[in-house]
Each structure stands twice: as C-alpha cells, then as structure tokens.
CSV table of C-alpha atoms in Angstrom, one decimal:
chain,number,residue,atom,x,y,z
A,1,UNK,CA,31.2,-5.8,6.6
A,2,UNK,CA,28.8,-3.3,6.5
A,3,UNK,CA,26.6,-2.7,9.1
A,4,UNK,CA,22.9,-2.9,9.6
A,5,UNK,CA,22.4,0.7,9.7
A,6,UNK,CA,23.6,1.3,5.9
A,7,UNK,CA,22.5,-2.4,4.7
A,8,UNK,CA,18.9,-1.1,5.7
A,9,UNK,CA,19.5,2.6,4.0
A,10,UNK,CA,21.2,0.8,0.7
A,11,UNK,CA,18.1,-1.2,0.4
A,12,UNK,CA,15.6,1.6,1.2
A,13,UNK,CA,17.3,3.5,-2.0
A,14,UNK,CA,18.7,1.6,-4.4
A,15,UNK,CA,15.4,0.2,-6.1
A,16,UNK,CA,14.6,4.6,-6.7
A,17,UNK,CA,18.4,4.9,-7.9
A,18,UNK,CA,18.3,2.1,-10.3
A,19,UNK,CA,14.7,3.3,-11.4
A,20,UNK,CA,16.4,7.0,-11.9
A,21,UNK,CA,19.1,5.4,-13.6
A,22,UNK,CA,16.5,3.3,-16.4
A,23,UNK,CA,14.9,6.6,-17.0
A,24,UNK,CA,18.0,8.1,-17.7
A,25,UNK,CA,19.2,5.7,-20.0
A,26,UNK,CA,16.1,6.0,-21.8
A,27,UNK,CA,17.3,9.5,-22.7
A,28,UNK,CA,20.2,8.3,-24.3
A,29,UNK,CA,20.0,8.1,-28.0
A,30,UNK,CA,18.5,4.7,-28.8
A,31,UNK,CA,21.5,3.1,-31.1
A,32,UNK,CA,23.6,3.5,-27.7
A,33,UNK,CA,20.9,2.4,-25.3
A,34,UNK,CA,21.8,-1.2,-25.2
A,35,UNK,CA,25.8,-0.9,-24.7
A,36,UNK,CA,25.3,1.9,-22.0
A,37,UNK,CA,22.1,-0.8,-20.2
A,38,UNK,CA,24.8,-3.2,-20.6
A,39,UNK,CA,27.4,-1.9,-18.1
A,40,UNK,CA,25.1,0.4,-15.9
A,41,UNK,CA,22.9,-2.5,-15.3
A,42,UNK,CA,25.9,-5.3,-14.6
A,43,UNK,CA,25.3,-3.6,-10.8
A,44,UNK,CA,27.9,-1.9,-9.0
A,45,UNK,CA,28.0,-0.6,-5.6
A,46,UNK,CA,25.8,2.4,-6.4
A,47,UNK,CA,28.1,4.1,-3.4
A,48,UNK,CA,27.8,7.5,-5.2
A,49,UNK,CA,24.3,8.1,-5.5
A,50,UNK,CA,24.0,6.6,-2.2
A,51,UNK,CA,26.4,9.0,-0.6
A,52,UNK,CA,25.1,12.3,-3.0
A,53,UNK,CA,21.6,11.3,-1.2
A,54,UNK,CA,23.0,11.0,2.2
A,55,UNK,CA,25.1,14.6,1.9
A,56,UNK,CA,21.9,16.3,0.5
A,57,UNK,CA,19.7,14.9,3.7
A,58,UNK,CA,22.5,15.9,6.0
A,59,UNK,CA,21.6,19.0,5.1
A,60,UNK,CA,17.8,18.9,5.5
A,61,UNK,CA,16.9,18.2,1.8
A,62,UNK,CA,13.7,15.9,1.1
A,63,UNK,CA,13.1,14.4,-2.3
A,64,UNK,CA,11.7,17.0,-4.4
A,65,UNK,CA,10.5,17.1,-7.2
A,66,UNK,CA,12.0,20.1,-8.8
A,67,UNK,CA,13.4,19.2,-11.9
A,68,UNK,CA,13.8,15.6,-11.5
A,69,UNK,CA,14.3,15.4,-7.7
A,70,UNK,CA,17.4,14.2,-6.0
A,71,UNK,CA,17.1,10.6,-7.1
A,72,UNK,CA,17.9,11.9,-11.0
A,73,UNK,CA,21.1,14.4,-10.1
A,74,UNK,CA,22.4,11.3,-8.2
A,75,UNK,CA,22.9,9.3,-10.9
A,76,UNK,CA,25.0,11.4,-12.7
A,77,UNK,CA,27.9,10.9,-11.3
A,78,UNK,CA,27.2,7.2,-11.9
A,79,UNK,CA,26.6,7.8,-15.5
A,80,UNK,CA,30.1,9.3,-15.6
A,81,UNK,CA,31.7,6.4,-13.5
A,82,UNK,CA,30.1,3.9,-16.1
A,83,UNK,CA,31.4,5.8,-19.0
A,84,UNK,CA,35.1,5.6,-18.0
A,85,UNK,CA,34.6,2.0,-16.9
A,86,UNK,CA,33.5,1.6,-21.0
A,87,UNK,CA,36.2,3.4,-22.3
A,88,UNK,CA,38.9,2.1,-19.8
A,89,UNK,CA,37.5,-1.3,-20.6
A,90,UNK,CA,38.5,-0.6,-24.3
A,91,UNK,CA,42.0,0.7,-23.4
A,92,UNK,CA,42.8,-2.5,-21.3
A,93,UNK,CA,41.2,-4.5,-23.7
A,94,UNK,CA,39.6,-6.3,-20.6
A,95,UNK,CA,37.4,-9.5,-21.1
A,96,UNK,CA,34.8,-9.1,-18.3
A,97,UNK,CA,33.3,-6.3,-16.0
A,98,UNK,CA,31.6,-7.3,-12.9
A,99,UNK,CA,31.9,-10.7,-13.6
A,100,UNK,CA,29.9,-10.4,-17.0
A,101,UNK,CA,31.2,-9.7,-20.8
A,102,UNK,CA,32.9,-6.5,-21.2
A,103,UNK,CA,31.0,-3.6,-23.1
A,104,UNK,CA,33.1,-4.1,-26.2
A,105,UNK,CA,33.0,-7.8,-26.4
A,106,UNK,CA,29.7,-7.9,-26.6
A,107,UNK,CA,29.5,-4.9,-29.0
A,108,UNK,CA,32.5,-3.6,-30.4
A,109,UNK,CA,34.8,-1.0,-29.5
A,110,UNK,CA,33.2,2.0,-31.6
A,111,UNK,CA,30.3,1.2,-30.0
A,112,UNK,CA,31.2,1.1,-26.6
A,113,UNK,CA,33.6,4.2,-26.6
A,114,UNK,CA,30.6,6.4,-28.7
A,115,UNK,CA,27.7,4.5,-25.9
A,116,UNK,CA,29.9,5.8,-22.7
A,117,UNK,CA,30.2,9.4,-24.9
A,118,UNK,CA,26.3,9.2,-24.7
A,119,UNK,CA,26.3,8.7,-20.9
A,120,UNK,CA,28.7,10.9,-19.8
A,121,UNK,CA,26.7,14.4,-22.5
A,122,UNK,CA,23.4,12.8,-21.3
A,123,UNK,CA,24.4,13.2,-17.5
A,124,UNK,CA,26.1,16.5,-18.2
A,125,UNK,CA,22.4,18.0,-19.8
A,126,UNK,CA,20.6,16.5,-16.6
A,127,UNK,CA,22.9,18.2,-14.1
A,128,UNK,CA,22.6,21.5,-16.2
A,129,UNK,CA,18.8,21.1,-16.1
A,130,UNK,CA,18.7,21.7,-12.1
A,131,UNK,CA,19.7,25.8,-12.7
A,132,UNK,CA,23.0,25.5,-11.0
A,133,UNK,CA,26.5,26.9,-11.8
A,134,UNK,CA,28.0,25.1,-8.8
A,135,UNK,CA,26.6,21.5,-9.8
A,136,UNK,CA,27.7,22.0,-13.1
A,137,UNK,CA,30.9,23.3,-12.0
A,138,UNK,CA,31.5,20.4,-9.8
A,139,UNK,CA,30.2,18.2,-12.4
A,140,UNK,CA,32.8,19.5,-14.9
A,141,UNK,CA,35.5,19.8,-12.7
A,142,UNK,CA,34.9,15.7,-11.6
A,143,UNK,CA,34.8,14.8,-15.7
A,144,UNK,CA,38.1,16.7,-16.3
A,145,UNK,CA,40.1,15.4,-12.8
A,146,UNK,CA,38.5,11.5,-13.1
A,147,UNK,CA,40.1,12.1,-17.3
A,148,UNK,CA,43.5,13.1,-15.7
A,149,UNK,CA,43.8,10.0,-13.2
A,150,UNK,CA,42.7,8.1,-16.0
A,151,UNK,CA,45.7,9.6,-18.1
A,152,UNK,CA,48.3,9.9,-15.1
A,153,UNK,CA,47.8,5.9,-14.5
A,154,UNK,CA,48.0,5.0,-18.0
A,155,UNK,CA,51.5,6.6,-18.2
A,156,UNK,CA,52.5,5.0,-15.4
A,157,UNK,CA,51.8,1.4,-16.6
A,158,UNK,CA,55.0,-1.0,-16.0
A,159,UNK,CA,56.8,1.8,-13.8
A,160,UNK,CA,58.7,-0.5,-11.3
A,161,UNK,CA,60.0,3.2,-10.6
A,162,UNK,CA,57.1,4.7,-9.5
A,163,UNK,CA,57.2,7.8,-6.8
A,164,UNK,CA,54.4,7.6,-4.1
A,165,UNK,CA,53.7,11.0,-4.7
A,166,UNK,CA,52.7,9.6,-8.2
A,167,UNK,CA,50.2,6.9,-6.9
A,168,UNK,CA,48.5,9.4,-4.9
A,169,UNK,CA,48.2,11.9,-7.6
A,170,UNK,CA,46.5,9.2,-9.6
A,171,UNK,CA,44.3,7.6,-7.1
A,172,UNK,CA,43.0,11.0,-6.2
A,173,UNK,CA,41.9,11.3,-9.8
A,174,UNK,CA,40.3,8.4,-11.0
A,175,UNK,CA,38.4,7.4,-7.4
A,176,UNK,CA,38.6,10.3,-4.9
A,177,UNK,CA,37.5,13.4,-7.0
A,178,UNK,CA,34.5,11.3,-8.2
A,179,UNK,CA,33.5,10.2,-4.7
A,180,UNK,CA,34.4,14.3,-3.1
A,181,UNK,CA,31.8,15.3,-6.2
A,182,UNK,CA,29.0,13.3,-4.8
A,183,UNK,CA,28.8,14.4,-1.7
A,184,UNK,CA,29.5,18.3,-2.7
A,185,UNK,CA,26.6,18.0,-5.3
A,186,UNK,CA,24.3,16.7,-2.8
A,187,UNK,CA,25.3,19.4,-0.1
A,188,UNK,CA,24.6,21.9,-3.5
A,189,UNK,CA,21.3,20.9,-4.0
A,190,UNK,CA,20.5,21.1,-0.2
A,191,UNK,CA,21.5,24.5,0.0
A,192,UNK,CA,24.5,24.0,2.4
A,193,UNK,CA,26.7,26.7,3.2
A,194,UNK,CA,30.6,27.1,2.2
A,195,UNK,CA,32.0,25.9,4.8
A,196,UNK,CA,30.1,22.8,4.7
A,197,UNK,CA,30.1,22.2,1.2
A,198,UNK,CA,33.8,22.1,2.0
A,199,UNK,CA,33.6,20.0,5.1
A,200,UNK,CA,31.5,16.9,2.7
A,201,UNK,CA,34.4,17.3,0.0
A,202,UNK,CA,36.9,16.8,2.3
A,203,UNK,CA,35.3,13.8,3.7
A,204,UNK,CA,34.5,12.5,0.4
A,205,UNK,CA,37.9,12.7,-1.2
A,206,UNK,CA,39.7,11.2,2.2
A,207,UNK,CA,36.9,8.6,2.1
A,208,UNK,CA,37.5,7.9,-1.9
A,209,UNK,CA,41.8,7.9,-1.1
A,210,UNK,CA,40.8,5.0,1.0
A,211,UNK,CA,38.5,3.1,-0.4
A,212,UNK,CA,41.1,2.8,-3.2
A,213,UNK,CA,43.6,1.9,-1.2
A,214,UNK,CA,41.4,-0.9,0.3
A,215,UNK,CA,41.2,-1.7,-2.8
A,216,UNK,CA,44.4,-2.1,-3.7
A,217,UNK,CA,44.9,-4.4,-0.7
A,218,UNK,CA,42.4,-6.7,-1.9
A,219,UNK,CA,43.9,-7.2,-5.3
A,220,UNK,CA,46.2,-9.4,-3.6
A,221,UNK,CA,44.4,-11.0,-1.1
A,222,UNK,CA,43.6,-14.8,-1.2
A,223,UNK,CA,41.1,-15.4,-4.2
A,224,UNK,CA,38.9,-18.3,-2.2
A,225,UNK,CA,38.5,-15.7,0.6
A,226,UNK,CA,36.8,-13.0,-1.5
A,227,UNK,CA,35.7,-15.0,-4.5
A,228,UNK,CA,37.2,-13.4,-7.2
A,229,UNK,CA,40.7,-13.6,-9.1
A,230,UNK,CA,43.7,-11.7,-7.9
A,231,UNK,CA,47.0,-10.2,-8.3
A,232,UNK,CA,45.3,-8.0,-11.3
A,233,UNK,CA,47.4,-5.0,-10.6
A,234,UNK,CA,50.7,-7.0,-11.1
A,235,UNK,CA,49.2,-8.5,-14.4
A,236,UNK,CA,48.0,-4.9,-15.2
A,237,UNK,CA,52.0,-3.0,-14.8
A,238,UNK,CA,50.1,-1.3,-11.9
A,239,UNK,CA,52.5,-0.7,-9.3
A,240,UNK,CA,50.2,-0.1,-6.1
A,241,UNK,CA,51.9,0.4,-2.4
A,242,UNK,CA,51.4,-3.2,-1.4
A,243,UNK,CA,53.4,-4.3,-4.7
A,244,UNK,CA,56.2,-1.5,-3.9
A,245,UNK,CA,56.4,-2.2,-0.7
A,246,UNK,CA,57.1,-5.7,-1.7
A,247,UNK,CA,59.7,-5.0,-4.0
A,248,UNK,CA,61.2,-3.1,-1.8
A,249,UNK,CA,61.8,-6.0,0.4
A,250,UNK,CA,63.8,-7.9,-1.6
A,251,UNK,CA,67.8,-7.5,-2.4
A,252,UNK,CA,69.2,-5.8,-4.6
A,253,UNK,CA,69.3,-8.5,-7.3
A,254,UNK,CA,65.9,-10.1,-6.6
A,255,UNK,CA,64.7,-6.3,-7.5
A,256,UNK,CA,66.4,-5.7,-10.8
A,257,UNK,CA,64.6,-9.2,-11.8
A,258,UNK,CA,61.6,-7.9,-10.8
A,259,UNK,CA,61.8,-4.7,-12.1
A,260,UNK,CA,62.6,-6.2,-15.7
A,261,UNK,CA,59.5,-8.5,-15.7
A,262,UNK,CA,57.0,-5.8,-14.4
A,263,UNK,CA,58.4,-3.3,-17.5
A,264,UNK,CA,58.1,-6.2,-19.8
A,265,UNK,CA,54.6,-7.8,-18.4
A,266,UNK,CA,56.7,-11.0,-18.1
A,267,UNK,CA,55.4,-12.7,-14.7
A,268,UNK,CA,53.5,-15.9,-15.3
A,269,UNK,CA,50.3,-16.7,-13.2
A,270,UNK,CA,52.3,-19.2,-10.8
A,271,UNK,CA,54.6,-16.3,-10.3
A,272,UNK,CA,51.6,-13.8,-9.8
A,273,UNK,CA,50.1,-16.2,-7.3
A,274,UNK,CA,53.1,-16.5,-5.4
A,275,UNK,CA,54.3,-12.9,-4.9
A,276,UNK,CA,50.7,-12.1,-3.5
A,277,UNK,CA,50.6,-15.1,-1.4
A,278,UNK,CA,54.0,-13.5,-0.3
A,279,UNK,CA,52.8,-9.9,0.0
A,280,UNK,CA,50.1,-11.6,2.5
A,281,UNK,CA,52.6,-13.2,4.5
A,282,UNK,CA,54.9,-9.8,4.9
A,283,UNK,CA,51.7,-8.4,6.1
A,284,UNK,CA,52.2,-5.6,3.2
A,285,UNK,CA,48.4,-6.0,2.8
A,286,UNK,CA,47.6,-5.0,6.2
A,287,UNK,CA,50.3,-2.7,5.9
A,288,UNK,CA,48.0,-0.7,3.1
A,289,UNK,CA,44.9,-0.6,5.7
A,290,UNK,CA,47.1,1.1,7.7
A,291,UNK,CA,47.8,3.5,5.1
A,292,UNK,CA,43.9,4.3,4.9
A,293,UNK,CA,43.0,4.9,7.9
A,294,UNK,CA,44.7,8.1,7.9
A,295,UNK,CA,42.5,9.4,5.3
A,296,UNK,CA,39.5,7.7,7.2
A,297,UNK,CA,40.4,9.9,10.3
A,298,UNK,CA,40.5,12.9,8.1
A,299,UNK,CA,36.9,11.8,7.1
A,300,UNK,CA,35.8,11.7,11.0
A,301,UNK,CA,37.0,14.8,11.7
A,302,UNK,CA,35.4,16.5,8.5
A,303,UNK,CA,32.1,14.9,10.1
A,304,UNK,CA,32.1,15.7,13.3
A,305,UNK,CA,31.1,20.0,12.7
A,306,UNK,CA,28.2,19.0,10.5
A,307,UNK,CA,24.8,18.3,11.4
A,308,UNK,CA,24.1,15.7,13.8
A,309,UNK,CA,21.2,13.3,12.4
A,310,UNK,CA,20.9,9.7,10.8
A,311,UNK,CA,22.6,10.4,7.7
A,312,UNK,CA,25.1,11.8,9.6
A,313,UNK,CA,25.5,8.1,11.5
A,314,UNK,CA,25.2,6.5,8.1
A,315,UNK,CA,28.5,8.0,6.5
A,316,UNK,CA,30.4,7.3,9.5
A,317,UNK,CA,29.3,3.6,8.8
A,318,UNK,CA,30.2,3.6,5.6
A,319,UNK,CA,33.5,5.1,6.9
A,320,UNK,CA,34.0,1.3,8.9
A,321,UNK,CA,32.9,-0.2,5.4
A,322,UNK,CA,35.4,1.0,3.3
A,323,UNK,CA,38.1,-0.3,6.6
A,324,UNK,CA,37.3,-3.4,6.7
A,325,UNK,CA,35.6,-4.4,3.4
A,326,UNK,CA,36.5,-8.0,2.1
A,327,UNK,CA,35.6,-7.4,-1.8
C-alpha cells in the first residue's frame, strides 16, 4: 500500500499532470482527439510523470515556465505509454482497458492505430520544443526499446519453452526502459550531472524490472482479493516466471500436457482458475516478489549517492509500493 508520504505528493500533482495532459491532447489533430481522450483519460497510475517530476526536483528544479514547464515534458512519456497501450490493444484484440471499452471497440482499428500515431509525433514535437539533444535522445531511444519489448514478447507468445534470459530481455523493454526514461529526462531538465543522470536510470530501470514482475505475480493472484480477473498471462500464451516455475513443478508427463495446451491456447477458464489457485499454494507467487526485490535493492543503492531531500524520501516509498502492491 502506498504510504502517506507519496498518497499526499500523487494528489498534490496529478490534477497539473492530467491538466498538461488535456492541453496536450488538444494539440493532436482533431479527427484523433477523441480515440487518443479515450485511453489517456480511462486513468492510469500516472507513475511516470510522477517519477520524471520527482527526478527533476531531486535535482533542485522548480516548475518553470520555459517552454512549457516540467508539468508538459512529463507527460510525454505518458503519451508514448498510451500509444502502445492503443496499438497493443489492437494486436490482442482485447475487449476492455482499465476496466472500460477498448480504443478500437469503441472506434475501430484504423482509428485507434493512426490516434496512438498522433500521440506518440505529438509528444515527440513537445519534447524537441525544450532545445535538448539529450531529451530527445532519451525520448527516441525509449520509443525504439518500448517497440522492441513490444516485438520480443509478441514472438514469444505460446512459448512453453521460453529462456529466462528471454523474459528479462522483454520486460526490460516494454516496462523498464520507459520507467529509466522518466526519471533520466527529469534529471535532464534539472541540469544533473553524468553521473547522476546515470545513478536515476539505473534506479528507474531496476525499479521498472520490478514493478513488472509484481505484476506478473498479481496476474495470478486470487481475483476477489484484488478485484479484477486473473490468470490473463496464461490465457494470453505469456509465459511469466510464476507460470514457468509452475510448470516446472510438475512431472514429466503433466509438462508435455501443458506445454501442448499453452502452444495451442487450449486451457479452459476452470483450468486457468485452477493452475493459479495452484501457483498460490506453491507459493510461486511469493516466489516472484522475491525475484524483485533484487532489482529493488539495486534501486536503494542507486539512491543513496544522490541528493538527500523529500523527493528523495518519496522514490524510496515508491520503492515499498511497487513490493507490496496488491493491484
């Protein structure tokens, strides 16, 4: 649960984010306002402006406002985020996002592919507008490494076979890069030095490794205890550690039987619902935690040379948010 500390800061910021984030889609052209207001607007967590915010006060920056202030370059990144949400919405052919219609199904697909084009070349113009090679190098390089996760997962659909060394490759593009962007763009703007431009990437990247493992943990965790459906990996052909560490618990024969449903997508929802309940009984779940928190003390220890102020106190909370989240 998150603590007081960043409740209070989330609150403080979010009503300037999301007003950042209406401008900005007013910038968009206007046949692909309503599809991109559709997703950006269904809410979110708004972690990565929050964290590019943070990063750039660490670092003694105020507000500004120089070329749209701090509020505007935040967003960006949660422009892009939005955009591949669209498009991977479109690829899975998924119903809802966020517990409302997906993009396409309330538009089409056109529309919602061409809409999350608009977001991502209307963020890229705003981060060019603050002067910087570096932001919209970092900018550039997150577009191209979120694309390749994006790519690396989608070949790896139904892999029962699937090296770890694969998982991480994609998890570290398609969450981690994107979160390690944040917080270097908001060191950029605040004028931080190499080495602690470095220092916020690292803990950004560790911090985005396991919140996605978190993450994967929850998508089998009991669906009454965080109020959502589960076991959407397994349904997905997404084979995530607590699913291969379950499989490779069972014998020889039970694993050939599960190997030939996951290729095929051939589990039915009693048989989803039972191979998570089991997953939760192994403890696999926990397991996965585990598996995080070694990126979490990486984040720590990329912490503890930089400056020592609130912000500083804020993204070691949100450190013990992404541990023990419950949705």
């Amino acid at each position: 649960m998150a603590s007081l500390l960043l409740k209070a800061r989330m609150a403080l910021e979010l009503p300037a984010i999301n007003r950042a984030l209406d401008t900005l889609i007013q910038e968009l052209p206007a046949p692909s306002r309503p599809a991109a207001m559709h997703t950006v607007r269904a809410g979110g967590k708004r972690l990565r402006p929050l964290l590019t915010i943070l990063c750039a006060r660490l670092f003694g920056a105020k507000d500004g406002s120089d070329r749209g202030g701090l509020h505007r370059l935040a967003c960006t990144l949660e422009m892009l985020h939005a955009a591949t949400l669209m498009h991977d919405d479109v690829i899975d052919n998924a119903d809802t996002r966020r517990g409302m219609p997906a993009c396409h199904k309330v538009f089409d697909n056109t529309t919602a592919i061409l809409a999350g084009d608009a977001l991502l070349s209307t963020a890229n113009a705003c981060v060019a507008e603050y002067g910087s090679t570096r932001l919209c190098h970092v900018f550039a390089k997150a577009t191209a490494e979120t694309t390749a996760g994006e790519i690396l997962e989608l070949n790896a659909l139904r892999n029962p076979n699937l090296a770890a060394d694969e998982y991480t490759a994609i998890i570290r593009g398609k969450t981690a890069r994107l979160i390690r962007a944040a917080c270097e763009m908001g060191a950029i703007y605040a004028g931080a030095d190499d080495a602690q431009v470095e220092a916020i990437a690292v803990y950004g990247e560790s911090m985005g490794m396991a919140f996605q493992m978190v993450d994967d943990a929850l998508d089998v965790a009991d669906a009454e205890t965080i109020g959502k459906p589960t076991g959407g990996d397994l349904r997905e052909g997404k084979l995530t550690p607590p699913l291969l560490l379950y499989r490779n618990s069972l014998s020889p024969d039970e694993q050939t039987a599960f190997n030939r449903k996951f290729a095929g997508g051939a589990f039915s929802e009693e048989e989803v619902s039972a191979i998570c309940s089991a997953i939760r009984g192994l403890g696999f779940d926990k397991t996965v935690r585990g598996m995080a928190d070694g990126y979490l003390d990486t984040a720590r220890h990329s912490l503890s040379a930089l400056p020592d102020n609130s912000e500083r106190d804020i993204l070691q909370e949100i450190l013990t948010y992404v541990r023990d989240r419950k949705k």
